[in-house]
Short mmCIF file of C-alpha atoms and ligand atoms in Angstrom, two decimals:
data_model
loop_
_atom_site.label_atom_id
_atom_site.label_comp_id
_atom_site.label_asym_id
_atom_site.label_seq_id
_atom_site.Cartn_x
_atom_site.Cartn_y
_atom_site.Cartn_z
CA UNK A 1 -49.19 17.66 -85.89
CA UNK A 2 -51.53 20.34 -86.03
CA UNK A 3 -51.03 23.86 -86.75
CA UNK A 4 -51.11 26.16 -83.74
CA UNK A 5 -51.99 29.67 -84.77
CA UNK A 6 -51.99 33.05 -82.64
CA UNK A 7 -54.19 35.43 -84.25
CA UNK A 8 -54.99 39.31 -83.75
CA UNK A 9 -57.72 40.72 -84.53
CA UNK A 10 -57.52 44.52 -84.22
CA UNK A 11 -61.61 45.50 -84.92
CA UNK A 12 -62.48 48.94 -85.59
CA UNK A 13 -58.62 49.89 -84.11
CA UNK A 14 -55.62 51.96 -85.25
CA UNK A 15 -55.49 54.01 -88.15
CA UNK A 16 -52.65 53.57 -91.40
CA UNK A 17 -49.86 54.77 -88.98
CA UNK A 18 -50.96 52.92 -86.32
CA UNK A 19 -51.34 49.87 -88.60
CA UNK A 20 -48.18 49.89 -90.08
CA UNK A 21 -46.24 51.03 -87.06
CA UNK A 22 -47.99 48.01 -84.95
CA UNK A 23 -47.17 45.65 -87.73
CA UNK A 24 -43.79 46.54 -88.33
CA UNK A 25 -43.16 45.93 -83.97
CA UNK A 26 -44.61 42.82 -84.01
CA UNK A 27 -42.83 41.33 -87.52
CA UNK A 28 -39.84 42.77 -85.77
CA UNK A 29 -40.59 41.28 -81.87
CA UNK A 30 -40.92 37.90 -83.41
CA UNK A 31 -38.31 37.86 -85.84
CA UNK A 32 -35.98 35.40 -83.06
CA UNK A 33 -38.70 32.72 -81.77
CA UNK A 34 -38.62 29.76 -82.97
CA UNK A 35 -41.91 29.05 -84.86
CA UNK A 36 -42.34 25.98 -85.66
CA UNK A 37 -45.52 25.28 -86.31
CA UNK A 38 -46.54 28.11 -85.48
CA UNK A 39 -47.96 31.01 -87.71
CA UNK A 40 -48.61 34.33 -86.38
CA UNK A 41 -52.11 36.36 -88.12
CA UNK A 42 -53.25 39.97 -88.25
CA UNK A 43 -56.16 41.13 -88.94
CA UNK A 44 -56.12 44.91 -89.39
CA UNK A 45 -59.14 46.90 -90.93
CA UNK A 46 -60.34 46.64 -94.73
CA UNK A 47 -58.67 50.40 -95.13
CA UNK A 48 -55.15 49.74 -93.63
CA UNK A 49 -55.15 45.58 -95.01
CA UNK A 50 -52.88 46.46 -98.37
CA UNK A 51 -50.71 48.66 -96.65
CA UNK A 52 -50.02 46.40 -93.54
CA UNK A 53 -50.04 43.44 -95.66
CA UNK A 54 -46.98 44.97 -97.95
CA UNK A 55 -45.52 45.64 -94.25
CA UNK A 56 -45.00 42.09 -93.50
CA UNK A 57 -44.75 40.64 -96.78
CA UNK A 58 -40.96 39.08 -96.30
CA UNK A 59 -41.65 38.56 -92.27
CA UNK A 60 -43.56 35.26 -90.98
CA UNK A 61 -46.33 37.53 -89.85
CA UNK A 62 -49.58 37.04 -92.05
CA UNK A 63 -52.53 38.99 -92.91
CA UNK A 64 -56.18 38.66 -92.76
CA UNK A 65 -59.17 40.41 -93.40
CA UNK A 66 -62.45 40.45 -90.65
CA UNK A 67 -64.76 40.26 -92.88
CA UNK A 68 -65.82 39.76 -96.89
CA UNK A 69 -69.39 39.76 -98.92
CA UNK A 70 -70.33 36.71 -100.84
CA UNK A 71 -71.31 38.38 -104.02
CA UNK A 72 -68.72 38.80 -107.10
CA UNK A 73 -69.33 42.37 -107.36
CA UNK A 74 -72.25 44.84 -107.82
CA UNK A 75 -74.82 46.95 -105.82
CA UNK A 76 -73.59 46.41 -102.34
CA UNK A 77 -72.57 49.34 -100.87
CA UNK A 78 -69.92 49.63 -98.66
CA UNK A 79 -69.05 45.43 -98.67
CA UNK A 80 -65.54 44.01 -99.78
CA UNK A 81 -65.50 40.84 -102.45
CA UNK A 82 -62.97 38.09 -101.81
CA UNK A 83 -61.24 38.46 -105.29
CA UNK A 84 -60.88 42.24 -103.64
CA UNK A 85 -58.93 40.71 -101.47
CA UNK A 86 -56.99 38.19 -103.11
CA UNK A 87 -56.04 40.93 -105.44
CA UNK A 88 -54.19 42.74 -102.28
CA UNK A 89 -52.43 39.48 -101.15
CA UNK A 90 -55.16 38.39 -98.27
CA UNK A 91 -55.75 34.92 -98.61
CA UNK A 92 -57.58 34.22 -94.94
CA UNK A 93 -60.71 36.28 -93.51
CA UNK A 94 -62.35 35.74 -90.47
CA UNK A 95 -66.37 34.76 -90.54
CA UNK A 96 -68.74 34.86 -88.54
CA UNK A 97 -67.46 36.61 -85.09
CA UNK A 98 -70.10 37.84 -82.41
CA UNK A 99 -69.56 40.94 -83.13
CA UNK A 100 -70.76 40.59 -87.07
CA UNK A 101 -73.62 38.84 -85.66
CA UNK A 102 -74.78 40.72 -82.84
CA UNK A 103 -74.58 44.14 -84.59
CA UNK A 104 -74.75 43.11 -88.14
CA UNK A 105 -77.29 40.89 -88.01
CA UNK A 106 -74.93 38.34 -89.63
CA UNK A 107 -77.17 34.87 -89.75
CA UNK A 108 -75.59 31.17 -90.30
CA UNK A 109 -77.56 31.61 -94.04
CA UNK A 110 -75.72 34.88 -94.66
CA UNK A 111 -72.82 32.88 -93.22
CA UNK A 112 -73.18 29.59 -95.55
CA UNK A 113 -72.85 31.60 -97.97
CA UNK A 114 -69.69 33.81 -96.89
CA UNK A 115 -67.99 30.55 -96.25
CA UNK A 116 -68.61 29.31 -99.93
CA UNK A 117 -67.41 32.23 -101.33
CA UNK A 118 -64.44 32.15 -99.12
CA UNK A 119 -63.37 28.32 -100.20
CA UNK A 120 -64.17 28.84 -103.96
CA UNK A 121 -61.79 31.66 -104.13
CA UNK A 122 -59.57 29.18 -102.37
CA UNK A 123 -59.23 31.61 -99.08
CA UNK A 124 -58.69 30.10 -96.04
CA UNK A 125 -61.34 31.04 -93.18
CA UNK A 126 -61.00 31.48 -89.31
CA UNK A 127 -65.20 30.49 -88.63
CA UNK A 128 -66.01 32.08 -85.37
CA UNK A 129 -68.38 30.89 -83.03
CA UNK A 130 -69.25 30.60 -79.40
CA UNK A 131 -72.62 30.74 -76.71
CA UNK A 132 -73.70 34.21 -75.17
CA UNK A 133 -74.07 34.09 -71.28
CA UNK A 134 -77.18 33.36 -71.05
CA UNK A 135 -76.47 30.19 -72.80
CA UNK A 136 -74.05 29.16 -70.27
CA UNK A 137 -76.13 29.84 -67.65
CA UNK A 138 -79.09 27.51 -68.69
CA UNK A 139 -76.56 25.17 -69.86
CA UNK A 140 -77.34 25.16 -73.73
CA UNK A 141 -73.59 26.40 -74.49
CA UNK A 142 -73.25 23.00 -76.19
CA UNK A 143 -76.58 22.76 -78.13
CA UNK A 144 -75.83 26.61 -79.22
CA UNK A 145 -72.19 25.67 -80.36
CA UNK A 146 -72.93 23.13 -82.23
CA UNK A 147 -75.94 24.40 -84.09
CA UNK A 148 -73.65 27.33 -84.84
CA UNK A 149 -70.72 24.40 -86.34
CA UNK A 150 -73.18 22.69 -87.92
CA UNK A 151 -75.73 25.29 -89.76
CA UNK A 152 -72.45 26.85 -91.32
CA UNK A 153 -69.72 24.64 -91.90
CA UNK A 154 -71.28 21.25 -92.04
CA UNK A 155 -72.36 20.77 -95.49
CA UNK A 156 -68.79 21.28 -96.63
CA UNK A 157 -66.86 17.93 -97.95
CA UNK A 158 -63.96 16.80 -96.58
CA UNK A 159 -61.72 18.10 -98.81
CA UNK A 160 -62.58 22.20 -97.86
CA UNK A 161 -61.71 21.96 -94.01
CA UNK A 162 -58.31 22.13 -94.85
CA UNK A 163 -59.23 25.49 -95.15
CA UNK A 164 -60.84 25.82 -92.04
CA UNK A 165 -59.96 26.91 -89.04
CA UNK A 166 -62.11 26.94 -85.66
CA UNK A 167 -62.22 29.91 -83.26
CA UNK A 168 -64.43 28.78 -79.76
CA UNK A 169 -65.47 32.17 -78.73
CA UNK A 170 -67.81 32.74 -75.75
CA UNK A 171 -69.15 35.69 -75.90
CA UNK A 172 -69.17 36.66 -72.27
CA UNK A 173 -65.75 36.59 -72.49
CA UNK A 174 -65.04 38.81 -75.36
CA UNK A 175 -63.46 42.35 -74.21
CA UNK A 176 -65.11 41.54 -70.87
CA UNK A 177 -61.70 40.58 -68.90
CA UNK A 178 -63.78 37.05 -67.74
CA UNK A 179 -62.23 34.58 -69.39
CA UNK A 180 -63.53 31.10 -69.73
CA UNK A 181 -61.14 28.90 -67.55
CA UNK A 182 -59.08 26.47 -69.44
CA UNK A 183 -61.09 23.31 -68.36
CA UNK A 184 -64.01 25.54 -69.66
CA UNK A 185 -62.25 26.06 -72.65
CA UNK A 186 -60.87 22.47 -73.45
CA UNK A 187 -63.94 20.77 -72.60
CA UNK A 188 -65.57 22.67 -75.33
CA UNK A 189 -62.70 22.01 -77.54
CA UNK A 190 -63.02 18.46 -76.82
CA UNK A 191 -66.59 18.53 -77.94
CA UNK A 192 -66.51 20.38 -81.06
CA UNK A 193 -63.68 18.07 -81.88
CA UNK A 194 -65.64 15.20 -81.41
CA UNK A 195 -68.65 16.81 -83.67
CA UNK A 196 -66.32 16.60 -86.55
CA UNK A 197 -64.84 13.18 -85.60
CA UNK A 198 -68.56 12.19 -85.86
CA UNK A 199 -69.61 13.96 -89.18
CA UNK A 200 -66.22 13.51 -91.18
CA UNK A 201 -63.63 11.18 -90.09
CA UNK A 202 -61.55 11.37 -86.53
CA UNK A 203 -58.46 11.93 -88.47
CA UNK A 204 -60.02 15.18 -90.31
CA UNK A 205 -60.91 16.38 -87.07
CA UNK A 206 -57.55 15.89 -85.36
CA UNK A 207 -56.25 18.12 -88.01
CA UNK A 208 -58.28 21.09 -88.05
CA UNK A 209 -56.98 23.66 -85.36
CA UNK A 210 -59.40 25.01 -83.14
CA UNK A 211 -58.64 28.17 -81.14
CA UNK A 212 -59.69 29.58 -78.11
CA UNK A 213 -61.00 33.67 -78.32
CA UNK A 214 -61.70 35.55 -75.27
CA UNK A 215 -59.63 37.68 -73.03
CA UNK A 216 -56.54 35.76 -73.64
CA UNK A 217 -53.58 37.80 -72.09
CA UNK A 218 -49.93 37.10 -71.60
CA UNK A 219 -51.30 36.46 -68.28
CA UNK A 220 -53.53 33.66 -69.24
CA UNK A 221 -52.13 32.48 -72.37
CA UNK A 222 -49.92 29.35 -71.10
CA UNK A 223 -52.45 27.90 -69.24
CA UNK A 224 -55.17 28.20 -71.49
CA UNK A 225 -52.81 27.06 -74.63
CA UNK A 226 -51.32 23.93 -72.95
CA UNK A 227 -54.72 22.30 -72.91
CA UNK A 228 -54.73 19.87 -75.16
CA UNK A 229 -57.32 20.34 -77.81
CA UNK A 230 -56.81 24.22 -77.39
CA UNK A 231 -54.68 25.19 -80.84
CA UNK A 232 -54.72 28.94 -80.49
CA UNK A 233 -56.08 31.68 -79.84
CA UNK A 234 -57.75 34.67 -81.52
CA UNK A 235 -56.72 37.60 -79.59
CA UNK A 236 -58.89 40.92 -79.69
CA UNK A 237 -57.61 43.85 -77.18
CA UNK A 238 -53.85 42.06 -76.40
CA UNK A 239 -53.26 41.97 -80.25
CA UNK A 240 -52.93 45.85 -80.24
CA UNK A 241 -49.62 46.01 -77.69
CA UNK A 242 -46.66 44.13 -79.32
CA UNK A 243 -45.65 43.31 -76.09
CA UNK A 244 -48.63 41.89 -75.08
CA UNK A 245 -48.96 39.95 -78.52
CA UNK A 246 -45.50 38.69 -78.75
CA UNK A 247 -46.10 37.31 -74.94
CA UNK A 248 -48.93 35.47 -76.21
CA UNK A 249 -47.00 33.69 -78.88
CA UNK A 250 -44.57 33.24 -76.65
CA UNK A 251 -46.89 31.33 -74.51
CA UNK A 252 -47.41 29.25 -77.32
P1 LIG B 1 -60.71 40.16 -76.60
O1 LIG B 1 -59.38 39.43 -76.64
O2 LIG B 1 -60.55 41.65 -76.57
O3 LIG B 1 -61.61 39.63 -75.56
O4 LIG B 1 -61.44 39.86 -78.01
C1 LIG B 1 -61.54 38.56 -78.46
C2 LIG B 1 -62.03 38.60 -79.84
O5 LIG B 1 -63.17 38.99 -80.08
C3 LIG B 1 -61.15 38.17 -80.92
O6 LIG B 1 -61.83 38.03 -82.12
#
């Protein structure tokens, strides 16, 4: 069975109290479900990571960073290496969201090589991807998607997408309140499930969870998590209310 995963990713949000305060709630609001199968992801900022990440060291909830460098170490001002990490206890960072590309610039080269660096320091990544609106409307979502899958992820072996996991992201649906509908959302699933049945094996793909980013809300959630190829979901503005977040796993 595959792994179903809620994720939160908190962006430029909350500072060390905040952090700790939030992760502390939601350890604590999710301390009763039953998760199996289940794991539960934060992704506070670089700054507040070690801290939060000793916060919910002996609770289920797990941390991860939203963003790393590719390089080892040296002249890059400002960046973050992945043994950085490691050496604070992160083991998963998120790549490629819209955000890093749209106002970073971030390319699928820069990208190919963030993922390699990832998976050689054995870290587990949540790839992000997803069409702008414009895409949609001209009806190249799919073409755009899949470039996106395959430019950065497809000249991995088999063996490295067990550390790999999908997040479908349309960007007109990111902090917008529109949310793609849940056919919308599974029949994209369905397709970038069927890309990796078609370059690796369709066992590999029926493995690798794929979840769904976009204005999810407690209000949303079930619906859009009981379509079938739908694993997840990376959640940006709910994550920061434990309510909110804990609803969302809930749905789940
Ligand atoms: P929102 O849930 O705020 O739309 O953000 C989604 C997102 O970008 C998660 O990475």
């Amino acid at each position: 069975m595959r792994v179903k995963i809620v994720a939160g990713n908190w962006k430029m949000n909350n500072d060390l109290k905040a952090s700790k305060l939030l992760a502390k709630k939601i350890a604590k609001s999710i301390k009763n479900l039953p998760l199996t199968n289940t794991r539960v992801i934060i992704a506070p900022t670089f700054v507040n990571l070690e801290r939060v990440a000793k916060k919910v060291k002996k609770t289920a909830v797990e941390v991860a960073a939203q963003n790393m460098h590719f390089e080892k170490s040296g002249a890059f001002t400002g960046e973050i290496s992945a043994s950085m990490l490691k050496a604070i206890g992160v083991n998963t960072v998120i790549l490629g969201h819209s955000e890093r590309r749209e106002y970073f610039l971030e390319t699928d080269d820069l990208l190919v090589k963030k993922v390699n660096t990832a998976l050689q320091n054995n870290m587990e990544v949540i790839f992000c991807f997803g069409e702008k609106l414009e895409d949609r409307k001209s009806g190249a979502h799919f073409n755009v998607v899949e470039n996106q899958i395959k430019n950065a992820l497809f000249h991995l072996d088999s063996e490295a997408w067990k550390n790999i996991v999908l997040a479908y992201e349309p960007v007109w649906a990111i902090g917008t309140g529109e949310t793609a509908s849940p056919e919308q959302a599974q029949e994209m699933h369905a397709f970038i499930r069927q890309l990796v049945a078609e370059k690796y094996t369709a066992s590999l793909s029926e493995s690798v969870s794929i979840l769904y980013g976009g204005s999810v809300k407690p209000a949303n959630a079930k619906e859009i998590f009981s379509k079938k190829d739908v694993d997840g979901g990376l959640i940006g503005g709910a994550s920061l209310n434990e309510n909110d977040f804990k609803a969302i796993i809930e749905a789940i």
